[in-house]
Amino acid sequence: MSNNVSRRQFAKIAGLSAAGIAGPLDAEAKPTSTQRSASNFPPGFLWGTATSSYQVEGAVNEDGRGVSIWDNFVRIPGKIEDGSSGERANEHYHRYKDDIARIKELGCKAYRFSVAWPRVFPDGDGKSNPKGLDFYNRLVDELLKNGIEPWLTLYHWDLPQSLQDRFGGWRSTETCKIFGDYAAYVAKHLTDRVRNVFTLNESGRFVYFGYGIGIDAPGLTLPQAEVNQVRHNSALAHGLAVQAVRAHGRRGTRVGPAENIDACIPAIDTPEHVRAAAIALREMNAGYLNVIMEGRYTDAFLKFAGADAPKYTDAELKIISSPVDFLGLNIYAPQHYIVPSDQGAGFAPLPIPKSFPHMNSDWLRVGPETIYWVPKLAAKIWKTDAIYISENGASGADQVTPDGKIYDTDRIMYLRNYLAQLQRATAEGVPVRGYFLWSLMDNFEWVYGLNKRFGLYHVNFDTQVRTPKLSADFYRNVIANNAAGA
Ligand code: NOJ
């Protein structure tokens, strides 16, 4: 309402009785308990937030940390949009206590972070670096002290450079085996306090972007057959990590992937479209998630790959499909709107219109129904009873206004709509047990540098001052009410 028009005047203009206006409007603002429970998430739903090591820690040369492929990659001119790097990032390595206080402020019950492999094993294998591990000991202890459950990711892309140099990184199964040993070490030392472990973050991104089109570290542009082999190796590394956590972690430690599932959605909600979308979801994820969950590559995948199909043994498929405790899904943009087809496997993705709305990253199309359909179809296809949204969130321009605040109503719009669709899923019994909002604070967004802001907290990267955006209030409210706040 404009500042020039009082509530009373507005009521008059709108033809409402001045006495009546306060009543109905206020009643709307505070839903009755019945309304509220209808839009609630299940009791015990886990609300969290997420970051990753290279994106927030900084301190790349401290306490014996080894070099990662990202340390070198960011130095190649032209690779990072704004020429920045994660060298300093959010200085989370030193400011973690304050950052944990912010997680607590939000009311989050869980925090997803990643361990920087080169901190723990500077060369990837060989001699461990106790000082590196100690950081994670301190981090985990501080989280627990504040009543926040640590959810640990073993690999969020910062591969030790030494493994790249010696073995070609994920091109070699040597790296997979060494990853298994590293996973065993982390499990042994941290799962006395960490109960949940994600293996690799977003194979779907780092394989193709890092080894196929050279956009991410290590910046390679390999032929398709080799990219397929790298993807297979990443699945193998996942399986070896699952086995390592089982063998060396505390009994009951839970483990699963955190994958940017290729998101397929029925173009419209008819039984035919839904069926086609389910087939598409399985096939479009045949190279990673499906082989993990089913222990085999689909016929359509092998036929399509032809001579470029990965080489593998049955023993590897067994390792890859080691049973997991949950499915972690990073869900952002709708990738494919699917219609039925009488060609091929029975589905066809529609072209995405140029005018499709997106957030402050071109790739981040706004399709709230993605977070309804994808978990729903995934639960059905892979018969899982525990899905976690390991990431969801949005980039915004996030201008600081003259009053020092950031009114990111665009991010709130995005979150509100996605969470309403997630709640729709849980209300139907889709087994989504928790949600990690990406991200706690603005951070180093890989090739986009510090330009693309995803945080609930704004970060001034010169002063390291963190300022809560309006979306931080929004999320706090969501958590407090256990409701989407649509
Ligand atoms: C996926 C990645 O896991 C994370 O590192 C990245 O910052 C967000 N999505 C946003 O792009």
Short mmCIF file of C-alpha atoms and ligand atoms in Angstrom, two decimals:
data_model
loop_
_atom_site.label_atom_id
_atom_site.label_comp_id
_atom_site.label_asym_id
_atom_site.label_seq_id
_atom_site.Cartn_x
_atom_site.Cartn_y
_atom_site.Cartn_z
CA MET A 1 0.00 0.00 0.00
CA SER A 2 1.36 3.41 -0.94
CA ASN A 3 2.62 5.56 1.88
CA ASN A 4 0.17 8.27 0.94
CA VAL A 5 -2.92 6.20 1.50
CA SER A 6 -3.81 5.11 5.00
CA ARG A 7 -5.39 1.73 5.66
CA ARG A 8 -8.67 3.40 6.46
CA GLN A 9 -8.62 5.43 3.23
CA PHE A 10 -7.70 2.30 1.28
CA ALA A 11 -10.65 0.46 2.76
CA LYS A 12 -12.93 3.26 1.66
CA ILE A 13 -11.57 3.37 -1.89
CA ALA A 14 -11.84 -0.39 -2.14
CA GLY A 15 -15.42 -0.23 -0.86
CA LEU A 16 -14.66 -2.13 2.34
CA SER A 17 -15.91 -1.08 5.71
CA ALA A 18 -13.15 0.49 7.73
CA ALA A 19 -14.16 -1.60 10.69
CA GLY A 20 -14.10 -4.80 8.69
CA ILE A 21 -10.72 -4.45 7.06
CA ALA A 22 -8.50 -5.14 10.01
CA GLY A 23 -10.40 -8.31 10.83
CA PRO A 24 -10.24 -10.32 7.61
CA LEU A 25 -6.74 -9.16 6.65
CA ASP A 26 -5.25 -10.03 10.01
CA ALA A 27 -7.04 -13.32 10.05
CA GLU A 28 -5.48 -14.08 6.69
CA ALA A 29 -2.03 -13.15 7.91
CA LYS A 30 -2.20 -15.66 10.74
CA PRO A 31 -3.48 -18.98 9.50
CA THR A 32 -5.53 -21.07 11.85
CA SER A 33 -3.89 -24.21 13.14
CA THR A 34 -5.86 -26.34 10.68
CA GLN A 35 -4.65 -24.30 7.73
CA ARG A 36 -1.16 -24.49 9.03
CA SER A 37 -1.05 -28.22 9.48
CA ALA A 38 -2.34 -28.67 5.92
CA SER A 39 0.73 -26.90 4.60
CA ASN A 40 3.19 -28.39 7.06
CA PHE A 41 6.11 -30.66 6.35
CA PRO A 42 6.14 -33.98 8.20
CA PRO A 43 7.24 -33.84 11.84
CA GLY A 44 10.99 -34.24 12.14
CA PHE A 45 11.65 -32.96 8.61
CA LEU A 46 15.32 -32.00 8.56
CA TRP A 47 16.06 -28.38 7.68
CA GLY A 48 19.61 -27.54 6.77
CA THR A 49 21.94 -25.43 4.73
CA ALA A 50 25.05 -26.26 2.69
CA THR A 51 28.48 -25.09 1.52
CA SER A 52 31.60 -26.78 0.16
CA SER A 53 35.27 -26.62 1.08
CA TYR A 54 36.85 -24.81 -1.87
CA GLN A 55 33.92 -22.42 -2.17
CA VAL A 56 34.15 -21.07 1.39
CA GLU A 57 37.25 -22.14 3.30
CA GLY A 58 40.07 -20.02 1.83
CA ALA A 59 43.34 -20.65 3.73
CA VAL A 60 44.60 -22.71 0.81
CA ASN A 61 48.20 -22.59 1.98
CA GLU A 62 47.64 -23.15 5.67
CA ASP A 63 48.37 -26.03 8.01
CA GLY A 64 49.90 -28.25 5.37
CA ARG A 65 47.03 -28.34 2.88
CA GLY A 66 48.13 -29.76 -0.48
CA VAL A 67 47.32 -28.24 -3.85
CA SER A 68 44.00 -29.07 -5.49
CA ILE A 69 43.12 -29.00 -9.18
CA TRP A 70 41.01 -25.90 -8.53
CA ASP A 71 43.96 -23.98 -7.04
CA ASN A 72 45.72 -24.31 -10.38
CA PHE A 73 42.69 -24.04 -12.63
CA VAL A 74 41.62 -20.62 -11.31
CA ARG A 75 45.02 -19.21 -12.29
CA ILE A 76 44.50 -19.93 -15.99
CA PRO A 77 43.58 -16.55 -17.52
CA GLY A 78 40.00 -16.34 -18.71
CA LYS A 79 38.74 -19.41 -16.86
CA ILE A 80 36.96 -17.55 -14.06
CA GLU A 81 34.50 -14.89 -15.17
CA ASP A 82 35.62 -12.18 -12.74
CA GLY A 83 39.20 -13.38 -12.32
CA SER A 84 38.57 -14.31 -8.69
CA SER A 85 39.42 -17.56 -6.89
CA GLY A 86 38.73 -19.52 -3.74
CA GLU A 87 42.11 -18.58 -2.33
CA ARG A 88 40.49 -16.39 0.26
CA ALA A 89 36.79 -16.99 -0.41
CA ASN A 90 34.84 -16.59 2.84
CA GLU A 91 37.77 -17.30 5.16
CA HIS A 92 35.51 -19.89 6.68
CA TYR A 93 38.58 -21.83 7.81
CA HIS A 94 39.10 -19.11 10.39
CA ARG A 95 35.57 -17.77 10.75
CA TYR A 96 33.76 -21.08 11.09
CA LYS A 97 32.58 -20.38 14.63
CA ASP A 98 30.78 -17.20 13.59
CA ASP A 99 29.36 -18.95 10.56
CA ILE A 100 28.03 -21.76 12.71
CA ALA A 101 26.38 -19.13 14.93
CA ARG A 102 24.61 -17.94 11.76
CA ILE A 103 23.42 -21.45 10.94
CA LYS A 104 22.03 -21.63 14.45
CA GLU A 105 20.37 -18.24 14.03
CA LEU A 106 18.42 -19.65 11.11
CA GLY A 107 17.21 -22.52 13.27
CA CYS A 108 18.84 -25.12 10.99
CA LYS A 109 19.18 -28.58 12.45
CA ALA A 110 21.78 -29.73 9.94
CA TYR A 111 24.74 -28.40 8.01
CA ARG A 112 26.21 -29.97 4.90
CA PHE A 113 29.91 -29.23 4.36
CA SER A 114 32.67 -30.98 2.46
CA VAL A 115 36.08 -32.17 3.49
CA ALA A 116 38.93 -30.86 1.34
CA TRP A 117 40.76 -34.04 0.40
CA PRO A 118 44.13 -32.22 -0.01
CA ARG A 119 43.88 -30.91 3.54
CA VAL A 120 43.72 -34.44 4.88
CA PHE A 121 46.06 -36.06 2.35
CA PRO A 122 48.12 -33.32 0.69
CA ASP A 123 49.11 -35.70 -2.14
CA GLY A 124 45.83 -37.58 -2.21
CA ASP A 125 47.44 -40.69 -0.75
CA GLY A 126 50.46 -41.51 1.38
CA LYS A 127 51.13 -39.42 4.43
CA SER A 128 48.11 -37.92 6.16
CA ASN A 129 48.12 -34.39 7.53
CA PRO A 130 46.70 -34.40 11.07
CA LYS A 131 46.41 -30.61 11.09
CA GLY A 132 44.09 -30.77 8.11
CA LEU A 133 41.87 -33.33 9.79
CA ASP A 134 41.86 -31.22 12.94
CA PHE A 135 39.99 -28.45 11.19
CA TYR A 136 37.12 -30.84 10.56
CA ASN A 137 37.32 -32.10 14.12
CA ARG A 138 36.88 -28.54 15.34
CA LEU A 139 34.11 -27.85 12.85
CA VAL A 140 32.17 -30.98 13.78
CA ASP A 141 32.58 -30.33 17.52
CA GLU A 142 31.38 -26.75 17.15
CA LEU A 143 28.35 -27.85 15.15
CA LEU A 144 27.40 -30.45 17.72
CA LYS A 145 27.91 -27.97 20.53
CA ASN A 146 25.32 -25.80 18.82
CA GLY A 147 22.85 -28.62 18.28
CA ILE A 148 23.49 -28.84 14.52
CA GLU A 149 23.98 -32.22 12.84
CA PRO A 150 27.07 -32.38 10.61
CA TRP A 151 26.42 -33.90 7.15
CA LEU A 152 29.76 -34.53 5.51
CA THR A 153 30.53 -34.67 1.78
CA LEU A 154 33.69 -36.55 0.88
CA TYR A 155 34.29 -35.00 -2.52
CA HIS A 156 33.12 -31.61 -3.73
CA TRP A 157 35.53 -31.29 -6.68
CA ASP A 158 38.81 -30.27 -5.00
CA LEU A 159 40.87 -33.24 -6.17
CA PRO A 160 44.50 -33.29 -5.01
CA GLN A 161 46.61 -32.04 -7.93
CA SER A 162 49.08 -34.82 -7.32
CA LEU A 163 46.46 -37.40 -8.37
CA GLN A 164 45.78 -35.45 -11.53
CA ASP A 165 49.49 -35.35 -12.31
CA ARG A 166 50.25 -38.96 -11.50
CA PHE A 167 47.12 -40.73 -12.74
CA GLY A 168 45.13 -38.27 -14.84
CA GLY A 169 42.66 -37.80 -11.99
CA TRP A 170 39.37 -39.63 -12.50
CA ARG A 171 40.56 -41.04 -15.81
CA SER A 172 42.23 -43.78 -13.83
CA THR A 173 40.76 -46.35 -11.45
CA GLU A 174 43.90 -45.76 -9.35
CA THR A 175 42.26 -42.49 -8.20
CA CYS A 176 39.10 -44.44 -7.34
CA LYS A 177 41.04 -46.83 -5.12
CA ILE A 178 42.87 -44.00 -3.41
CA PHE A 179 39.55 -42.24 -2.90
CA GLY A 180 38.31 -45.37 -1.15
CA ASP A 181 41.30 -45.23 1.22
CA TYR A 182 40.71 -41.55 1.89
CA ALA A 183 37.02 -42.28 2.58
CA ALA A 184 38.05 -45.01 5.01
CA TYR A 185 40.35 -42.60 6.85
CA VAL A 186 37.71 -39.89 7.13
CA ALA A 187 35.11 -42.43 8.24
CA LYS A 188 37.45 -43.81 10.86
CA HIS A 189 38.23 -40.42 12.35
CA LEU A 190 34.96 -38.53 12.06
CA THR A 191 32.02 -40.93 12.14
CA ASP A 192 32.18 -41.17 15.91
CA ARG A 193 30.33 -37.83 15.59
CA VAL A 194 29.18 -37.59 11.97
CA ARG A 195 26.25 -39.87 11.25
CA ASN A 196 25.63 -39.02 7.60
CA VAL A 197 28.05 -39.03 4.70
CA PHE A 198 27.59 -38.01 1.07
CA THR A 199 30.11 -39.59 -1.31
CA LEU A 200 30.70 -37.48 -4.42
CA ASN A 201 28.96 -34.23 -5.19
CA GLU A 202 27.49 -33.87 -8.68
CA SER A 203 29.27 -36.40 -10.84
CA GLY A 204 26.87 -35.11 -13.52
CA ARG A 205 28.67 -31.80 -13.47
CA PHE A 206 32.32 -32.37 -12.74
CA VAL A 207 32.70 -35.23 -15.22
CA TYR A 208 31.26 -33.44 -18.22
CA PHE A 209 32.37 -29.90 -17.34
CA GLY A 210 35.83 -30.96 -16.17
CA TYR A 211 36.67 -33.70 -18.69
CA GLY A 212 34.26 -33.06 -21.59
CA ILE A 213 34.06 -29.33 -22.22
CA GLY A 214 36.90 -27.98 -20.10
CA ILE A 215 34.82 -25.43 -18.19
CA ASP A 216 35.66 -26.84 -14.76
CA ALA A 217 38.96 -28.17 -13.40
CA PRO A 218 40.93 -30.02 -14.66
CA GLY A 219 39.84 -28.28 -17.88
CA LEU A 220 40.04 -31.22 -20.30
CA THR A 221 38.13 -31.78 -23.54
CA LEU A 222 38.31 -35.51 -24.00
CA PRO A 223 36.46 -37.59 -26.59
CA GLN A 224 33.08 -39.03 -25.56
CA ALA A 225 34.42 -42.54 -24.92
CA GLU A 226 36.85 -41.19 -22.34
CA VAL A 227 34.23 -38.97 -20.74
CA ASN A 228 32.03 -42.05 -20.38
CA GLN A 229 34.95 -43.88 -18.79
CA VAL A 230 35.51 -41.02 -16.33
CA ARG A 231 31.81 -41.11 -15.42
CA HIS A 232 32.03 -44.84 -14.86
CA ASN A 233 35.08 -44.29 -12.67
CA SER A 234 33.21 -41.70 -10.63
CA ALA A 235 30.46 -44.27 -10.01
CA LEU A 236 33.11 -46.77 -9.01
CA ALA A 237 34.65 -44.23 -6.62
CA HIS A 238 31.20 -43.72 -5.10
CA GLY A 239 30.79 -47.47 -4.56
CA LEU A 240 34.24 -47.83 -3.05
CA ALA A 241 33.48 -44.97 -0.66
CA VAL A 242 30.20 -46.59 0.38
CA GLN A 243 32.10 -49.79 1.18
CA ALA A 244 34.83 -47.89 3.02
CA VAL A 245 32.30 -46.10 5.21
CA ARG A 246 30.60 -49.42 6.02
CA ALA A 247 33.91 -51.06 6.85
CA HIS A 248 35.56 -48.25 8.79
CA GLY A 249 32.77 -45.99 10.01
CA ARG A 250 30.88 -46.30 13.23
CA ARG A 251 28.07 -48.83 12.94
CA GLY A 252 24.91 -47.17 11.69
CA THR A 253 26.68 -44.42 9.74
CA ARG A 254 24.50 -43.63 6.77
CA VAL A 255 25.92 -43.00 3.32
CA GLY A 256 24.61 -42.01 -0.12
CA PRO A 257 25.31 -39.92 -3.22
CA ALA A 258 24.61 -36.18 -3.69
CA GLU A 259 23.80 -35.99 -7.36
CA ASN A 260 22.53 -33.29 -9.67
CA ILE A 261 20.04 -35.69 -11.12
CA ASP A 262 19.16 -34.87 -14.71
CA ALA A 263 15.70 -33.49 -13.93
CA CYS A 264 12.91 -34.83 -16.17
CA ILE A 265 9.38 -33.54 -15.70
CA PRO A 266 6.12 -34.51 -17.40
CA ALA A 267 5.23 -31.67 -19.77
CA ILE A 268 1.66 -31.90 -18.54
CA ASP A 269 0.12 -33.96 -15.77
CA THR A 270 -1.45 -36.84 -17.66
CA PRO A 271 -0.76 -40.54 -17.01
CA GLU A 272 0.98 -40.82 -20.41
CA HIS A 273 3.28 -37.88 -19.77
CA VAL A 274 4.06 -39.03 -16.24
CA ARG A 275 4.95 -42.49 -17.54
CA ALA A 276 7.20 -41.03 -20.22
CA ALA A 277 8.90 -38.77 -17.66
CA ALA A 278 9.61 -41.75 -15.41
CA ILE A 279 11.25 -43.63 -18.30
CA ALA A 280 13.21 -40.49 -19.19
CA LEU A 281 14.41 -39.94 -15.63
CA ARG A 282 15.83 -43.45 -15.49
CA GLU A 283 17.44 -43.28 -18.92
CA MET A 284 18.83 -39.77 -18.66
CA ASN A 285 20.52 -40.80 -15.42
CA ALA A 286 21.66 -44.19 -16.68
CA GLY A 287 25.36 -43.29 -16.58
CA TYR A 288 25.50 -42.61 -12.84
CA LEU A 289 22.46 -42.75 -10.56
CA ASN A 290 20.76 -45.61 -12.31
CA VAL A 291 23.84 -47.82 -12.42
CA ILE A 292 24.35 -47.07 -8.72
CA MET A 293 20.79 -48.03 -7.88
CA GLU A 294 20.33 -50.93 -10.32
CA GLY A 295 23.83 -52.30 -10.76
CA ARG A 296 23.69 -52.29 -14.54
CA TYR A 297 23.76 -49.95 -17.48
CA THR A 298 20.43 -49.82 -19.31
CA ASP A 299 20.16 -51.31 -22.79
CA ALA A 300 19.24 -47.91 -24.22
CA PHE A 301 22.30 -46.30 -22.62
CA LEU A 302 24.65 -48.96 -24.02
CA LYS A 303 23.01 -48.80 -27.44
CA PHE A 304 23.25 -45.03 -27.56
CA ALA A 305 26.89 -45.01 -26.38
CA GLY A 306 27.81 -47.72 -28.91
CA ALA A 307 31.59 -47.93 -29.29
CA ASP A 308 31.95 -45.11 -26.75
CA ALA A 309 30.42 -47.17 -23.93
CA PRO A 310 32.61 -47.47 -20.81
CA LYS A 311 34.66 -50.62 -20.25
CA TYR A 312 33.83 -52.37 -17.01
CA THR A 313 33.68 -55.66 -15.19
CA ASP A 314 30.85 -57.34 -13.30
CA ALA A 315 32.87 -56.95 -10.12
CA GLU A 316 32.90 -53.19 -10.66
CA LEU A 317 29.13 -53.11 -11.16
CA LYS A 318 28.77 -54.91 -7.83
CA ILE A 319 30.89 -52.30 -6.07
CA ILE A 320 29.08 -49.42 -7.80
CA SER A 321 25.72 -50.72 -6.66
CA SER A 322 26.65 -51.24 -3.01
CA PRO A 323 23.40 -50.49 -1.16
CA VAL A 324 23.03 -46.88 -0.03
CA ASP A 325 21.03 -45.50 2.89
CA PHE A 326 19.56 -42.51 1.10
CA LEU A 327 19.50 -40.66 -2.17
CA GLY A 328 20.81 -37.09 -2.06
CA LEU A 329 19.44 -35.01 -4.93
CA ASN A 330 20.63 -31.53 -5.86
CA ILE A 331 17.58 -29.98 -7.49
CA TYR A 332 17.62 -26.61 -9.20
CA ALA A 333 16.40 -26.12 -12.77
CA PRO A 334 13.96 -28.25 -14.73
CA GLN A 335 16.24 -29.91 -17.29
CA HIS A 336 13.78 -31.60 -19.63
CA TYR A 337 10.03 -31.35 -20.07
CA ILE A 338 9.04 -34.75 -21.37
CA VAL A 339 6.32 -36.00 -23.70
CA PRO A 340 5.59 -39.59 -24.74
CA SER A 341 7.04 -40.78 -28.03
CA ASP A 342 6.76 -43.95 -30.10
CA GLN A 343 10.43 -43.63 -30.99
CA GLY A 344 13.37 -44.99 -28.99
CA ALA A 345 12.77 -45.68 -25.31
CA GLY A 346 9.32 -44.04 -25.39
CA PHE A 347 9.94 -40.43 -24.46
CA ALA A 348 11.04 -37.15 -26.02
CA PRO A 349 12.34 -34.00 -24.36
CA LEU A 350 10.74 -30.77 -25.58
CA PRO A 351 12.84 -27.79 -26.64
CA ILE A 352 13.07 -25.13 -23.93
CA PRO A 353 11.53 -21.84 -25.07
CA LYS A 354 13.86 -18.83 -25.17
CA SER A 355 11.47 -16.91 -22.93
CA PHE A 356 11.58 -19.48 -20.10
CA PRO A 357 12.12 -17.49 -16.87
CA HIS A 358 15.38 -17.92 -15.00
CA MET A 359 17.14 -16.56 -11.95
CA ASN A 360 20.39 -14.59 -12.00
CA SER A 361 22.22 -17.53 -13.61
CA ASP A 362 21.17 -18.31 -17.20
CA TRP A 363 21.01 -22.03 -16.47
CA LEU A 364 18.82 -21.62 -13.39
CA ARG A 365 15.37 -21.82 -14.93
CA VAL A 366 12.52 -21.42 -12.51
CA GLY A 367 10.43 -24.59 -12.47
CA PRO A 368 9.16 -25.21 -8.94
CA GLU A 369 7.42 -28.43 -10.01
CA THR A 370 10.88 -29.95 -10.53
CA ILE A 371 11.18 -30.53 -6.79
CA TYR A 372 7.80 -32.26 -6.77
CA TRP A 373 8.16 -34.55 -9.77
CA VAL A 374 11.80 -35.56 -9.54
CA PRO A 375 11.74 -36.96 -5.98
CA LYS A 376 8.34 -38.52 -6.64
CA LEU A 377 9.49 -40.33 -9.77
CA ALA A 378 12.92 -41.15 -8.29
CA ALA A 379 11.36 -42.77 -5.22
CA LYS A 380 9.20 -44.91 -7.47
CA ILE A 381 11.89 -45.91 -9.95
CA TRP A 382 14.58 -46.72 -7.42
CA LYS A 383 12.32 -47.78 -4.54
CA THR A 384 14.06 -45.68 -1.98
CA ASP A 385 12.49 -44.69 1.30
CA ALA A 386 14.82 -41.79 2.10
CA ILE A 387 15.54 -38.86 -0.18
CA TYR A 388 17.31 -35.71 0.92
CA ILE A 389 17.38 -32.57 -1.16
CA SER A 390 21.12 -32.14 -0.79
CA GLU A 391 20.97 -28.75 -2.52
CA ASN A 392 18.38 -26.27 -3.71
CA GLY A 393 18.63 -22.51 -3.91
CA ALA A 394 18.95 -19.57 -6.26
CA SER A 395 21.30 -16.84 -7.41
CA GLY A 396 20.23 -13.22 -7.20
CA ALA A 397 21.71 -9.82 -7.97
CA ASP A 398 21.30 -8.98 -4.28
CA GLN A 399 21.96 -5.25 -4.30
CA VAL A 400 22.63 -3.71 -0.94
CA THR A 401 20.10 -0.85 -0.53
CA PRO A 402 21.02 2.47 1.10
CA ASP A 403 19.68 1.20 4.42
CA GLY A 404 22.29 -1.56 4.32
CA LYS A 405 19.73 -4.33 3.73
CA ILE A 406 19.28 -6.81 0.91
CA TYR A 407 15.67 -7.32 -0.12
CA ASP A 408 16.05 -10.45 -2.23
CA THR A 409 12.37 -10.93 -2.96
CA ASP A 410 13.32 -12.80 -6.14
CA ARG A 411 15.09 -15.52 -4.12
CA ILE A 412 12.16 -15.64 -1.71
CA MET A 413 9.79 -16.06 -4.64
CA TYR A 414 11.90 -18.95 -5.91
CA LEU A 415 12.21 -20.65 -2.53
CA ARG A 416 8.58 -20.16 -1.61
CA ASN A 417 7.44 -21.80 -4.81
CA TYR A 418 9.93 -24.67 -4.68
CA LEU A 419 9.16 -25.38 -1.04
CA ALA A 420 5.42 -25.35 -1.70
CA GLN A 421 5.98 -28.03 -4.34
CA LEU A 422 8.24 -29.99 -2.03
CA GLN A 423 5.55 -29.87 0.62
CA ARG A 424 3.06 -31.09 -1.97
CA ALA A 425 5.34 -34.08 -2.48
CA THR A 426 5.75 -34.90 1.22
CA ALA A 427 1.99 -34.52 1.75
CA GLU A 428 1.51 -37.25 -0.86
CA GLY A 429 3.92 -39.49 1.00
CA VAL A 430 7.00 -39.00 -1.20
CA PRO A 431 9.81 -39.95 1.20
CA VAL A 432 11.77 -36.68 1.22
CA ARG A 433 13.23 -36.46 4.72
CA GLY A 434 15.20 -33.24 4.61
CA TYR A 435 16.32 -30.20 2.66
CA PHE A 436 19.67 -28.38 2.47
CA LEU A 437 19.41 -24.86 1.18
CA TRP A 438 22.29 -23.77 -1.03
CA SER A 439 23.81 -21.74 0.39
CA LEU A 440 24.37 -20.45 3.87
CA MET A 441 26.28 -17.49 2.45
CA ASP A 442 27.50 -16.08 -0.86
CA ASN A 443 30.66 -17.88 -1.93
CA PHE A 444 32.99 -18.74 -4.79
CA GLU A 445 30.63 -19.93 -7.52
CA TRP A 446 33.25 -21.76 -9.60
CA VAL A 447 33.58 -20.39 -13.14
CA TYR A 448 31.29 -17.49 -12.27
CA GLY A 449 33.61 -16.41 -9.49
CA LEU A 450 32.16 -14.23 -6.77
CA ASN A 451 29.56 -12.69 -9.09
CA LYS A 452 26.76 -15.14 -8.66
CA ARG A 453 25.40 -14.94 -5.16
CA PHE A 454 23.45 -17.87 -3.71
CA GLY A 455 23.64 -17.07 0.00
CA LEU A 456 21.06 -16.39 2.67
CA TYR A 457 23.80 -14.17 4.03
CA HIS A 458 25.35 -11.53 1.83
CA VAL A 459 29.14 -11.47 1.96
CA ASN A 460 31.26 -8.41 1.31
CA PHE A 461 34.38 -10.15 0.02
CA ASP A 462 36.61 -7.16 0.81
CA THR A 463 35.65 -6.85 4.45
CA GLN A 464 34.25 -10.36 5.02
CA VAL A 465 31.19 -8.81 6.62
CA ARG A 466 28.15 -11.09 6.45
CA THR A 467 24.69 -9.50 6.33
CA PRO A 468 21.48 -11.51 6.49
CA LYS A 469 19.30 -11.03 3.42
CA LEU A 470 15.52 -10.93 3.70
CA SER A 471 15.58 -14.56 2.57
CA ALA A 472 17.36 -15.46 5.83
CA ASP A 473 14.26 -14.23 7.68
CA PHE A 474 12.09 -16.13 5.23
CA TYR A 475 13.97 -19.38 5.81
CA ARG A 476 14.02 -18.94 9.57
CA ASN A 477 10.26 -18.61 9.42
CA VAL A 478 9.92 -21.71 7.24
CA ILE A 479 11.96 -23.72 9.71
CA ALA A 480 10.15 -22.35 12.77
CA ASN A 481 6.75 -23.23 11.28
CA ASN A 482 7.89 -26.37 9.49
CA ALA A 483 5.86 -25.00 6.58
CA ALA A 484 6.57 -23.64 3.11
CA GLY A 485 5.06 -20.23 3.81
CA ALA A 486 3.39 -20.00 0.41
C1 NOJ B 1 25.88 -27.18 -7.39
C2 NOJ B 1 27.18 -27.33 -6.70
O1 NOJ B 1 27.23 -28.49 -5.94
C3 NOJ B 1 27.61 -26.12 -5.91
O2 NOJ B 1 28.97 -26.22 -5.70
C4 NOJ B 1 27.20 -24.86 -6.64
O3 NOJ B 1 27.71 -23.72 -6.03
C5 NOJ B 1 25.69 -24.81 -6.69
N1 NOJ B 1 25.18 -25.99 -7.37
C6 NOJ B 1 25.13 -23.57 -7.38
O4 NOJ B 1 25.50 -23.56 -8.71
#
